[in-house]
mmCIF file of C-alpha atoms and ligand atoms in Angstrom:
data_model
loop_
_atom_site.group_PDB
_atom_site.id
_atom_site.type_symbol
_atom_site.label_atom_id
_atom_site.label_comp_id
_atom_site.label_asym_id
_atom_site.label_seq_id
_atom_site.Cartn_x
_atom_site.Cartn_y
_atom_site.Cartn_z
ATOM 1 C CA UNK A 1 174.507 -40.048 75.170
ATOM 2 C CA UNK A 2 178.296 -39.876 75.950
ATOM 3 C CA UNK A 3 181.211 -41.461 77.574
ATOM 4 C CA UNK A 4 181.428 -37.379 79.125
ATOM 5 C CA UNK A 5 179.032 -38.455 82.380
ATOM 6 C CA UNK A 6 180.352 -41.923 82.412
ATOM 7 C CA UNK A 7 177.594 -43.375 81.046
ATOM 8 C CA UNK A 8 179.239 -45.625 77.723
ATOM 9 C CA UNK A 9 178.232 -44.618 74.349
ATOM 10 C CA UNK A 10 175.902 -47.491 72.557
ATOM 11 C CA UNK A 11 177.316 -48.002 69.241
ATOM 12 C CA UNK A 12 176.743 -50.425 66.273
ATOM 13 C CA UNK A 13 178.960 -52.296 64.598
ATOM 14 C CA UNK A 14 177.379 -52.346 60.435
ATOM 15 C CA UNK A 15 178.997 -55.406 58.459
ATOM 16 C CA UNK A 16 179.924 -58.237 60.615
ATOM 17 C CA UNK A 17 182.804 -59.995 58.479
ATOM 18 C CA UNK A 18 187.026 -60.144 58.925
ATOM 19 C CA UNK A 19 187.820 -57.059 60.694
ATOM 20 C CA UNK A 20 184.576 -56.370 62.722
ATOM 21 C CA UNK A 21 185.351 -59.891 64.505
ATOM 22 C CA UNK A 22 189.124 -60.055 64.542
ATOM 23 C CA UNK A 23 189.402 -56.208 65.867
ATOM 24 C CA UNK A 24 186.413 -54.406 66.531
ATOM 25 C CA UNK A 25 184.057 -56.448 68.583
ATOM 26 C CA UNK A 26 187.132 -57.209 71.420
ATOM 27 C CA UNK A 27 188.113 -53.867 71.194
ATOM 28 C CA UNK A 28 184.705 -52.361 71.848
ATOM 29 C CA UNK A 29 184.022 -55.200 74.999
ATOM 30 C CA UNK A 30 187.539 -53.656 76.421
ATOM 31 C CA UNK A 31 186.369 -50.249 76.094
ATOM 32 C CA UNK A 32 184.449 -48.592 79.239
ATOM 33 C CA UNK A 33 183.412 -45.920 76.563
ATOM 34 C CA UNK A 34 181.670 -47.887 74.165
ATOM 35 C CA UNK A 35 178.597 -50.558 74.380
ATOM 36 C CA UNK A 36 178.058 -52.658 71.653
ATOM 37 C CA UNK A 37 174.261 -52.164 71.369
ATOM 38 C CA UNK A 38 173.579 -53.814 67.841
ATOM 39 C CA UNK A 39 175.102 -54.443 64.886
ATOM 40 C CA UNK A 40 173.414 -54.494 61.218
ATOM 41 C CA UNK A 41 174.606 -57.536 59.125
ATOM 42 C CA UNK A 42 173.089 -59.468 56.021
ATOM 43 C CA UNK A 43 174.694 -62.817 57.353
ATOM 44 C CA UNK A 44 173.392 -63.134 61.155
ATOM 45 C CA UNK A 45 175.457 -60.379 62.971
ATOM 46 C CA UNK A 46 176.900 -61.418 66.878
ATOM 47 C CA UNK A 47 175.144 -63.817 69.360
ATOM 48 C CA UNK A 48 173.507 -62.206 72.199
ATOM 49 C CA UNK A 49 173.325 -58.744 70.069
ATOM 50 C CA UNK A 50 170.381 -57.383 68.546
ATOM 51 C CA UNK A 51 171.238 -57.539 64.583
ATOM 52 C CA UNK A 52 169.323 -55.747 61.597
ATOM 53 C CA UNK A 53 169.224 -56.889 57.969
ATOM 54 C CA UNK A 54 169.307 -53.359 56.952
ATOM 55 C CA UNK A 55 171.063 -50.295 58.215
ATOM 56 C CA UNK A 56 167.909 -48.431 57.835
ATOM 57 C CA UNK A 57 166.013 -50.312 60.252
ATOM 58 C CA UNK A 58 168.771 -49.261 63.229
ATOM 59 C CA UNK A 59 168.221 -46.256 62.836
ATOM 60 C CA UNK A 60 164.587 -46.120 63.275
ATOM 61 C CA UNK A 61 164.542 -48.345 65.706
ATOM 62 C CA UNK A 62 167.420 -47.495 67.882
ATOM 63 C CA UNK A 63 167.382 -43.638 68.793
ATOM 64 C CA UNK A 64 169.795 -44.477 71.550
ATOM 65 C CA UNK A 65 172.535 -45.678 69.604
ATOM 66 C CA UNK A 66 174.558 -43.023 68.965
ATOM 67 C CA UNK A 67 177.729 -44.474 67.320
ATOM 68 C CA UNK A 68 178.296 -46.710 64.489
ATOM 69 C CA UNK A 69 181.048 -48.132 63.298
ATOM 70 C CA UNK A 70 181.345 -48.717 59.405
ATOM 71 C CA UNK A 71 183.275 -52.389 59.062
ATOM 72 C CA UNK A 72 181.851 -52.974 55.467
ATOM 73 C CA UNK A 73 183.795 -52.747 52.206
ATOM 74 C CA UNK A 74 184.588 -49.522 51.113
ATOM 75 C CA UNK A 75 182.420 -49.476 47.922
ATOM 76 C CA UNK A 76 179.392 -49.221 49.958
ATOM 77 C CA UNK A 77 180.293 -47.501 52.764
ATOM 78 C CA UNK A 78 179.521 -43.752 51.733
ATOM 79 C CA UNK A 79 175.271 -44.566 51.159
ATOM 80 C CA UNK A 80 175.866 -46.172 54.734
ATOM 81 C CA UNK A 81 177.825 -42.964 56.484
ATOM 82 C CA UNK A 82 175.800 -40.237 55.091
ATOM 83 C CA UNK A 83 172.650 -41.426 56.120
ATOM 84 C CA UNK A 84 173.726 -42.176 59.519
ATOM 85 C CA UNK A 85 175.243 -38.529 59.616
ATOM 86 C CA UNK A 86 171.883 -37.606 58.765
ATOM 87 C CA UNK A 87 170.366 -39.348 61.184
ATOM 88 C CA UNK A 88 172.448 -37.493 63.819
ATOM 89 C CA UNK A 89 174.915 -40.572 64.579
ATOM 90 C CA UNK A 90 178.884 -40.235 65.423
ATOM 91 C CA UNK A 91 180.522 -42.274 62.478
ATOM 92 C CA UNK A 92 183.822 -44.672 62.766
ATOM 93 C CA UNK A 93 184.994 -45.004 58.998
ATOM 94 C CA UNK A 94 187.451 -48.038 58.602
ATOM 95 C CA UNK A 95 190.258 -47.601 56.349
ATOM 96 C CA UNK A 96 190.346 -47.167 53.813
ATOM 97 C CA UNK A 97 187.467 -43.979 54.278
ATOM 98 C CA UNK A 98 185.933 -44.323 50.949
ATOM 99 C CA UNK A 99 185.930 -45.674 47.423
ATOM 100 C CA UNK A 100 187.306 -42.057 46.188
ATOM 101 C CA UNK A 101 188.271 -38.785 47.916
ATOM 102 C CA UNK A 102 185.640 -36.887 46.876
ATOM 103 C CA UNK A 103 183.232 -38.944 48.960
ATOM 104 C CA UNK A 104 185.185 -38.528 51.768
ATOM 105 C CA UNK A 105 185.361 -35.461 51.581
ATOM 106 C CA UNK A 106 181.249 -34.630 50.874
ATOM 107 C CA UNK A 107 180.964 -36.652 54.031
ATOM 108 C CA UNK A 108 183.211 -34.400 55.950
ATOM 109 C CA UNK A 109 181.511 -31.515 54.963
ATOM 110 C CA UNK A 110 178.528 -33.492 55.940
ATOM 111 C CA UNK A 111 179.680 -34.341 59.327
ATOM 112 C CA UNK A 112 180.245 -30.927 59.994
ATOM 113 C CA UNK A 113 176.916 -29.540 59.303
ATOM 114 C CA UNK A 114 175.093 -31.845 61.458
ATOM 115 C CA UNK A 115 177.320 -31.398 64.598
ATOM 116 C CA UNK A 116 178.419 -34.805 64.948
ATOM 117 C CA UNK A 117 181.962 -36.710 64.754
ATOM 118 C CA UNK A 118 183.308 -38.358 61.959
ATOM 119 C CA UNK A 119 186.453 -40.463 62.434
ATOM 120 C CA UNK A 120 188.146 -41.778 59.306
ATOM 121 C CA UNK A 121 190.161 -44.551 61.380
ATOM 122 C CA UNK A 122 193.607 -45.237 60.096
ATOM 123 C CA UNK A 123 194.435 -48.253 62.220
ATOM 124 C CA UNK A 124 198.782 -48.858 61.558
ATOM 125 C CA UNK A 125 198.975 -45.557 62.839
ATOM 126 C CA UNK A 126 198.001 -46.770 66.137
ATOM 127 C CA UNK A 127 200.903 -49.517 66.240
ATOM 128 C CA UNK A 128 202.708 -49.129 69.198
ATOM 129 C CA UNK A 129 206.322 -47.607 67.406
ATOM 130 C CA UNK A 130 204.615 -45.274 65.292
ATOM 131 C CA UNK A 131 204.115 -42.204 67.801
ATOM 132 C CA UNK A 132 208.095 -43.007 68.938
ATOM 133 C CA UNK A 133 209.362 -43.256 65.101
ATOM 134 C CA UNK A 134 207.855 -39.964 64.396
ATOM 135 C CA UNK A 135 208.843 -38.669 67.495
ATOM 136 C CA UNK A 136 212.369 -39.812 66.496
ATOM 137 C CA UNK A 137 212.071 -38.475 62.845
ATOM 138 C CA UNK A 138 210.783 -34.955 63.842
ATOM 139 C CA UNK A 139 213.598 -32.738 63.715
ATOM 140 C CA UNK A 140 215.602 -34.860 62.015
ATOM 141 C CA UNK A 141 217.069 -34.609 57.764
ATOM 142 C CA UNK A 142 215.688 -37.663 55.989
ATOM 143 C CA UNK A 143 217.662 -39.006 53.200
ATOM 144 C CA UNK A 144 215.036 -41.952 51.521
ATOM 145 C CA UNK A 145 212.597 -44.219 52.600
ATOM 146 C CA UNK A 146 212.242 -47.790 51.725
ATOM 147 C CA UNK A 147 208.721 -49.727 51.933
ATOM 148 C CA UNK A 148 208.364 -53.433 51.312
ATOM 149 C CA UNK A 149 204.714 -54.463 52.383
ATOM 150 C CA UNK A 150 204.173 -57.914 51.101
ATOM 151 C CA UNK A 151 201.229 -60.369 52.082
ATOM 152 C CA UNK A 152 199.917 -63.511 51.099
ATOM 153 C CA UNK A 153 196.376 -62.241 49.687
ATOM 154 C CA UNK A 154 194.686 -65.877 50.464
ATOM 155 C CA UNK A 155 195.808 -65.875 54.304
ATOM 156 C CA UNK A 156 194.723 -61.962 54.475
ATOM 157 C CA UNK A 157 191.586 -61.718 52.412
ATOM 158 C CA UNK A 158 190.082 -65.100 51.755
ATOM 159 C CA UNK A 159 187.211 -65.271 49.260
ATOM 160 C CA UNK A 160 187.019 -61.321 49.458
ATOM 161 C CA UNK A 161 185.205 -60.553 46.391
ATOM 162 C CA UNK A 162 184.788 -56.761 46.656
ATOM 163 C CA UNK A 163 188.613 -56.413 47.198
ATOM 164 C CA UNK A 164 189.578 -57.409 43.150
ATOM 165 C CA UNK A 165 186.411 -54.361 42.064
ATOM 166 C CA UNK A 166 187.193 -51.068 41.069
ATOM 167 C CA UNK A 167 186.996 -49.501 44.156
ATOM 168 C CA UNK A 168 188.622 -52.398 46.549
ATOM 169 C CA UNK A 169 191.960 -51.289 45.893
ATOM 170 C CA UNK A 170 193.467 -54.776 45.304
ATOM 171 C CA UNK A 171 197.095 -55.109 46.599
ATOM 172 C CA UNK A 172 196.423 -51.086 47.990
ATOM 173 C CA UNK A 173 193.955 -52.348 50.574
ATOM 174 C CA UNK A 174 197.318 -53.463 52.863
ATOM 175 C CA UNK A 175 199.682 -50.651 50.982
ATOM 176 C CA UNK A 176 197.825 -48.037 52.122
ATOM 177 C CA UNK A 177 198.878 -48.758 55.933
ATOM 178 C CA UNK A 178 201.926 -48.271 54.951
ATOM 179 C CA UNK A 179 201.100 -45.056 53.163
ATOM 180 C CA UNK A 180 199.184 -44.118 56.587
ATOM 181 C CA UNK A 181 202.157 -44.575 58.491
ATOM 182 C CA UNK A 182 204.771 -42.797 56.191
ATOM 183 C CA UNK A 183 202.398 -39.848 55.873
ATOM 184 C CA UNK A 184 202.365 -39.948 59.772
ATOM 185 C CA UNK A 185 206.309 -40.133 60.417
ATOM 186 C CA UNK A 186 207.635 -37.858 57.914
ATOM 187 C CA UNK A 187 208.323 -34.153 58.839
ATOM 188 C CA UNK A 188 207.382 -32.681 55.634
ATOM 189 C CA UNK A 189 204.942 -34.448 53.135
ATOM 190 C CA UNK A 190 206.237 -36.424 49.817
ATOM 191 C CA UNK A 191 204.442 -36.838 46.548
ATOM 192 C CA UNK A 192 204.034 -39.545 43.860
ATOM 193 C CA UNK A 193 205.992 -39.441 41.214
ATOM 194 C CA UNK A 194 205.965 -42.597 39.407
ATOM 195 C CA UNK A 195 204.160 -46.063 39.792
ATOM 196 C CA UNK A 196 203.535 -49.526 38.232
ATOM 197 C CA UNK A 197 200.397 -51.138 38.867
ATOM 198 C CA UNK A 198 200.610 -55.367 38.332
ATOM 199 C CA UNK A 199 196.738 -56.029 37.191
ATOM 200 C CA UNK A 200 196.333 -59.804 37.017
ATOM 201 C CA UNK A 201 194.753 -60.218 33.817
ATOM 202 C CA UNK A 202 190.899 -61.789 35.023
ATOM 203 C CA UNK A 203 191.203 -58.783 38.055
ATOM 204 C CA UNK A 204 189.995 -55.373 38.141
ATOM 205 C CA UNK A 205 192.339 -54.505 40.805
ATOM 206 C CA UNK A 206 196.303 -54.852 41.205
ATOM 207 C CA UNK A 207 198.176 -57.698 42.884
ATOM 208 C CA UNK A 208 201.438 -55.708 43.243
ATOM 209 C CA UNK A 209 202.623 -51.988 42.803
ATOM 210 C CA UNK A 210 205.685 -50.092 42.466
ATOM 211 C CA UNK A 211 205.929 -46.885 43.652
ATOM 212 C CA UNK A 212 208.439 -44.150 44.472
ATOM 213 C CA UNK A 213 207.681 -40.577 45.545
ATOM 214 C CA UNK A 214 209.819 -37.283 46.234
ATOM 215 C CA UNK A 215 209.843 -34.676 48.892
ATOM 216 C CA UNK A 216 211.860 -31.848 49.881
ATOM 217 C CA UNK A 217 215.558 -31.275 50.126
ATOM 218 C CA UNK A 218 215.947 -34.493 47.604
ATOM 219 C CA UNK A 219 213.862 -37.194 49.807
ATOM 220 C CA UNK A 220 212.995 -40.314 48.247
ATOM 221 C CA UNK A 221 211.179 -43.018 49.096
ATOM 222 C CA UNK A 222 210.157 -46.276 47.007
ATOM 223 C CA UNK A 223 208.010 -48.700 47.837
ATOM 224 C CA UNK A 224 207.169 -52.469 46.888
ATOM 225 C CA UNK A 225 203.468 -54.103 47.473
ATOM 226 C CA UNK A 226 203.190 -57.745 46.828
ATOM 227 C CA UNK A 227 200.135 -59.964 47.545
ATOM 228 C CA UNK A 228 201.958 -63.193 46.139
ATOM 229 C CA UNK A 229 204.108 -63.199 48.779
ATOM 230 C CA UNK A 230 204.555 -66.595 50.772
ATOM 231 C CA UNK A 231 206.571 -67.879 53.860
ATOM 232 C CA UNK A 232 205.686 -65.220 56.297
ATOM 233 C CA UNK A 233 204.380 -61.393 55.443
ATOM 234 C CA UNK A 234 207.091 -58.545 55.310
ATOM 235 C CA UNK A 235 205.829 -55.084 56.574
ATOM 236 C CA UNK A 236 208.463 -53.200 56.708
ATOM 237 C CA UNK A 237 209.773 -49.413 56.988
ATOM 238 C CA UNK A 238 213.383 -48.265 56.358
ATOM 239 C CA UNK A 239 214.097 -44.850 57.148
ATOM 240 C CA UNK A 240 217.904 -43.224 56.298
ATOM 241 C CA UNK A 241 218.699 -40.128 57.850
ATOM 242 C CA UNK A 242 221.755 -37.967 58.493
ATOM 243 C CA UNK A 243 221.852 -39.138 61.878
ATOM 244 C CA UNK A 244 221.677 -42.878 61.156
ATOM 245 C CA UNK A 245 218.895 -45.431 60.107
ATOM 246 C CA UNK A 246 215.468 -46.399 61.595
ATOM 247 C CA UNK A 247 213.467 -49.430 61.147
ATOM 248 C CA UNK A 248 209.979 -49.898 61.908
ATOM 249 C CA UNK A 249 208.917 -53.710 61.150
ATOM 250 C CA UNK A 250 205.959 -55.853 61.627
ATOM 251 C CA UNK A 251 203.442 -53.096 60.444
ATOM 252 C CA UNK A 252 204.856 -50.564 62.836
ATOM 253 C CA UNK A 253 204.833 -52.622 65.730
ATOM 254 C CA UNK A 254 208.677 -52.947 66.350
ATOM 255 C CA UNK A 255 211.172 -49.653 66.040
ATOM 256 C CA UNK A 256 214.950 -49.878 65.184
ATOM 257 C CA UNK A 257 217.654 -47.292 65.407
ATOM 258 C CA UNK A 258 220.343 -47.989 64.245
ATOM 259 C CA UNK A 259 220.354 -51.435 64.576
ATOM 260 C CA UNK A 260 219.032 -51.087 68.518
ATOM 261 C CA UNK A 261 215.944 -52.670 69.463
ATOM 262 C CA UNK A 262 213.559 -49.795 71.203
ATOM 263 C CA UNK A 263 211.273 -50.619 73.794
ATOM 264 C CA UNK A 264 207.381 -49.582 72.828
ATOM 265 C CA UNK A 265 204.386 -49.845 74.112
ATOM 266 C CA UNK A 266 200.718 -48.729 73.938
ATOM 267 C CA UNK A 267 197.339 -49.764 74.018
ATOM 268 C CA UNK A 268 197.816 -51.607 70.497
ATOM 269 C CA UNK A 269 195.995 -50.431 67.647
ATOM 270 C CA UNK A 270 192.264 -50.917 67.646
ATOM 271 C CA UNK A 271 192.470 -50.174 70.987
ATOM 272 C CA UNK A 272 194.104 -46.779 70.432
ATOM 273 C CA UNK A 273 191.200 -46.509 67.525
ATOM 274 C CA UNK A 274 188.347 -46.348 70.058
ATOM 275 C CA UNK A 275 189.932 -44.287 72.358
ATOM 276 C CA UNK A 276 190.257 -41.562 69.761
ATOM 277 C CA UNK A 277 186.274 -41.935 68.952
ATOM 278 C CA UNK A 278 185.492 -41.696 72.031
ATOM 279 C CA UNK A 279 187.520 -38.525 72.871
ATOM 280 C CA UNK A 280 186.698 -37.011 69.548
ATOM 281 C CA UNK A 281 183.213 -37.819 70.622
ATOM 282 C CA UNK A 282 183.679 -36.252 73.538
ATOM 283 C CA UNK A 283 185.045 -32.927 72.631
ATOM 284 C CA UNK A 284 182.564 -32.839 69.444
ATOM 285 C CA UNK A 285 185.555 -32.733 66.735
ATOM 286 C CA UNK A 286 186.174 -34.707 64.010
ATOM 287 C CA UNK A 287 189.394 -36.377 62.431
ATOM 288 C CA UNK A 288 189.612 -36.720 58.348
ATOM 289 C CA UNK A 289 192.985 -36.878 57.313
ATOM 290 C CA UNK A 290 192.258 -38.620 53.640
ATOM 291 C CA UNK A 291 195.995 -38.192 52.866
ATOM 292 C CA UNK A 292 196.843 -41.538 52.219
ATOM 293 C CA UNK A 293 193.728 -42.390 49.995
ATOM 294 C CA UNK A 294 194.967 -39.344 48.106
ATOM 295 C CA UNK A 295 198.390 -41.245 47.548
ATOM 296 C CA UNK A 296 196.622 -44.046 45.893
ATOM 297 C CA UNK A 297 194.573 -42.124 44.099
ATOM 298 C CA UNK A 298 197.489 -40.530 42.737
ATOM 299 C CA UNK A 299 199.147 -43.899 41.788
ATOM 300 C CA UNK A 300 195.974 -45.370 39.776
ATOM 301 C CA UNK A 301 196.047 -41.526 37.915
ATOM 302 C CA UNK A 302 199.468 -41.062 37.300
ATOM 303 C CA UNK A 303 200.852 -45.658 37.503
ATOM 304 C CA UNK A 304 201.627 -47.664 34.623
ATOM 305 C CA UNK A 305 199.586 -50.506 34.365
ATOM 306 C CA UNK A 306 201.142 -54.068 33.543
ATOM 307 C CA UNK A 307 198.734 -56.987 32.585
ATOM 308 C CA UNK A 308 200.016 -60.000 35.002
ATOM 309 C CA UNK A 309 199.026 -63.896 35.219
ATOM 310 C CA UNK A 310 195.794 -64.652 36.515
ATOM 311 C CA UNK A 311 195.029 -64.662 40.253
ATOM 312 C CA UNK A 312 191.918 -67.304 41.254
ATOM 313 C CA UNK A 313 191.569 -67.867 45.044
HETATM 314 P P1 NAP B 401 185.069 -58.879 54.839
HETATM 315 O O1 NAP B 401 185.570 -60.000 55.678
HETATM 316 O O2 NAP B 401 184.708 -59.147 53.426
HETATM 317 O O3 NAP B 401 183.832 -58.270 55.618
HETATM 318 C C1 NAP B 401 183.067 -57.201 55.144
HETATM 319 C C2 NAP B 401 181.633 -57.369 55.631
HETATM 320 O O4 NAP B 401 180.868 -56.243 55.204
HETATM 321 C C3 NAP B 401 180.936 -58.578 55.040
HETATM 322 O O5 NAP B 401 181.201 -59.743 55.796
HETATM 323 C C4 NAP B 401 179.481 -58.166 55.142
HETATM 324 O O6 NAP B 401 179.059 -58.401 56.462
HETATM 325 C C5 NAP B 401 179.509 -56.654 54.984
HETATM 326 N N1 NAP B 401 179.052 -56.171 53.682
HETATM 327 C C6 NAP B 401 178.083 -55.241 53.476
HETATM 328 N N2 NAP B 401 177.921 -55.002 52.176
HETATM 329 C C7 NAP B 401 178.792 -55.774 51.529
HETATM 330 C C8 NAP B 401 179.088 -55.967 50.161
HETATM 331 N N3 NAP B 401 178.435 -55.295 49.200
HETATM 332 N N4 NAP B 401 180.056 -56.871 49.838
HETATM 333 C C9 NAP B 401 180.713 -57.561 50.787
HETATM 334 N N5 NAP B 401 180.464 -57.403 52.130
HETATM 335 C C10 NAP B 401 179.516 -56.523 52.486
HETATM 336 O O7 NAP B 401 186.101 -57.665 54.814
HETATM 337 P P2 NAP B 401 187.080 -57.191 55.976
HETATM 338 O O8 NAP B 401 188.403 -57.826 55.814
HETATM 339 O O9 NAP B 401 186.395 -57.288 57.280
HETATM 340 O O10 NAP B 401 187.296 -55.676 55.519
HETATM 341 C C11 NAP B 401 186.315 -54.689 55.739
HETATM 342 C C12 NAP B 401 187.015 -53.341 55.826
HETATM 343 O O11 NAP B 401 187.960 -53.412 56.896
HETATM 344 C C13 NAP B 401 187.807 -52.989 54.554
HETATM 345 O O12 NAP B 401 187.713 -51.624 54.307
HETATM 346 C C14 NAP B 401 189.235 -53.373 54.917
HETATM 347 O O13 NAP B 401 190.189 -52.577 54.235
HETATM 348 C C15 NAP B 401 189.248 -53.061 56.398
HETATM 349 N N6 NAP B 401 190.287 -53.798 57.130
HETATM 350 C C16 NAP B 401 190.462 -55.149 56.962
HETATM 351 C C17 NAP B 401 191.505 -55.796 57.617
HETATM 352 C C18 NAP B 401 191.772 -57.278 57.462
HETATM 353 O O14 NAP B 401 192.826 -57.750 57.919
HETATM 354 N N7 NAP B 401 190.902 -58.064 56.858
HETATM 355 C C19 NAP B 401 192.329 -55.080 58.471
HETATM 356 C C20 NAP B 401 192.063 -53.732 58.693
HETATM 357 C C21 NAP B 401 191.049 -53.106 58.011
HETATM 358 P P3 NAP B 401 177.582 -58.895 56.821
HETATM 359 O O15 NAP B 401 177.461 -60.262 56.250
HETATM 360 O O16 NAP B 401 177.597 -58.845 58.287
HETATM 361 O O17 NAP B 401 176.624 -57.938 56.206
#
């Protein structure tokens, strides 16, 4: 059933659109731990792979596939998890993990009752100058933080519907990499304590945010999301300490110290995703951090909301 005697673990991929075939599919066809046995997808799934209309139907039909891995939007993901947890399956949650915490959190609960793994995947963290930044950051007094993560939403999420619906997180869908990376780096967590929210005015979900949060000793960190951005995407972290700055750009992919290119390296992030399944998988844990949903759900509670020009695709 497991990668433990060699054998790879079958696994399904359930809603075939951006990510599953950008990320997922090469990653799991590099992996010696995983087998992509079938995937479940409304719109025709993968050539060569046995697809279901309905996530039901895998798991009647297909007692040996013992993984899945949840690529769908995150509105509809939790019906989709628990009954696979039911069903005694191991469960790879994209990010983010749900379309609130408490969900997340049921499903956790969940997870642990039946014995099986649930992985709430936060992909940036697996960017190759993440595990080095924080290594760099441990022991060190941070001073503020500065986060500019700004996309072009048509290049990133073309014709994404579900993204704009309560529950898609708008411009937060991207931020909340960042917010998975700064809750991974920093020695001691922060809090929100202020946000704007930019709400195009035909949208049920923001196009940019504001934010800035505190932490101990006087930390501060602000950060900027922008979907309107053009000429190139900016993905940035500056980090001021007592002992000079550090940069990570590019999502996390490149590190800085004070002005010194580091060298990094890694398996790259998807990569690094499946790797973690399948050693979770193998030593029957689980991994649920839902801090940085938690972050956003703090800035929709506690974030000013501005009504912005309309956004049409
Ligand atoms: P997407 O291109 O819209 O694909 C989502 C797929 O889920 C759809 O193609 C559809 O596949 C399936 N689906 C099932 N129920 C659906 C519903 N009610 N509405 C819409 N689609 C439904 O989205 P995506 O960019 O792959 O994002 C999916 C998840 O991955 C999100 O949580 C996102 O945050 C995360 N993610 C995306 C990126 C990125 O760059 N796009 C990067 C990292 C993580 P079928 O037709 O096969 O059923």
């Amino acid at each position: 059933m497991t990668a433990i005697d060699g054998t790879p673990i079958r696994i399904a991929i359930v809603g075939v659109g951006k990510i599953a075939r950008d990320q997922h599919v090469p990653a799991i066809s590099g992996s010696h731990a995983f087998d992509l046995a079938a995937t479940v997808s409304r719109s025709g799934g993968i050539p060569a792979i046995e697809n279901f209309a309905e996530f039901a139907e895998l798991l009647a039909a297909r007692p040996d596939v013992s993984a899945v891995s949840l690529c769908m939007p995150p509105q509809v993901r939790f019906a989709a998890a628990a009954a696979a947890i039911r069903a005694g399956r191991h469960v790879m949650l994209e990010k983010p993990p749900g379309a609130t915490v408490a969900e997340v959190r049921t499903l956790r609960q969940m997870a642990e009752a039946e014995g099986v793994t649930l992985y709430a995947t936060w992909h940036s963290r697996h960017a190759d100058a993440v595990a080095p930044a924080k290594a760099w950051l441990r022991d060190r007094k941070i001073v503020s933080v500065r986060i500019d993560w700004k996309e072009d939403v048509r290049k990133w999420h073309p014709g994404q519907a579900w993204i704009w619906e309560p529950g898609g997180l708008g411009v937060f869908d991207p931020g909340i990499n960042a917010l998975s990376i700064l809750t991974e780096i920093l020695p001691a967590p922060v809090h929100l304590t202020g946000a704007e929210l930019h709400f195009p005015e035909n949208r049920a979900a923001p196009i940019a945010a504001a934010l800035t949060f505190e932490g101990p000793d006087g930390v501060n960190v602000t950060a900027e999301f922008d979907w309107r951005q053009e000429g190139g995407e900016i993905w940035q972290i500056a980090v001021d300490t007592a002992d000079g700055r550090l940069d990570l750009d590019d999502g996390g992919a490149r590190l800085t110290v004070g002005g010194a290119p580091q060298a990094v390296d890694g398996p790259g992030e998807y990569p690094g995703l499946y790797a973690r399944f399948a050693a979770l998988i193998a030593a029957g844990d689980s991994d649920v951090d839902d801090t940085p949903l938690v972050r956003v759900a703090d800035a929709f509670m506690l974030g000013r909301r501005l009504t912005v020009a309309p956004f049409n695709d």
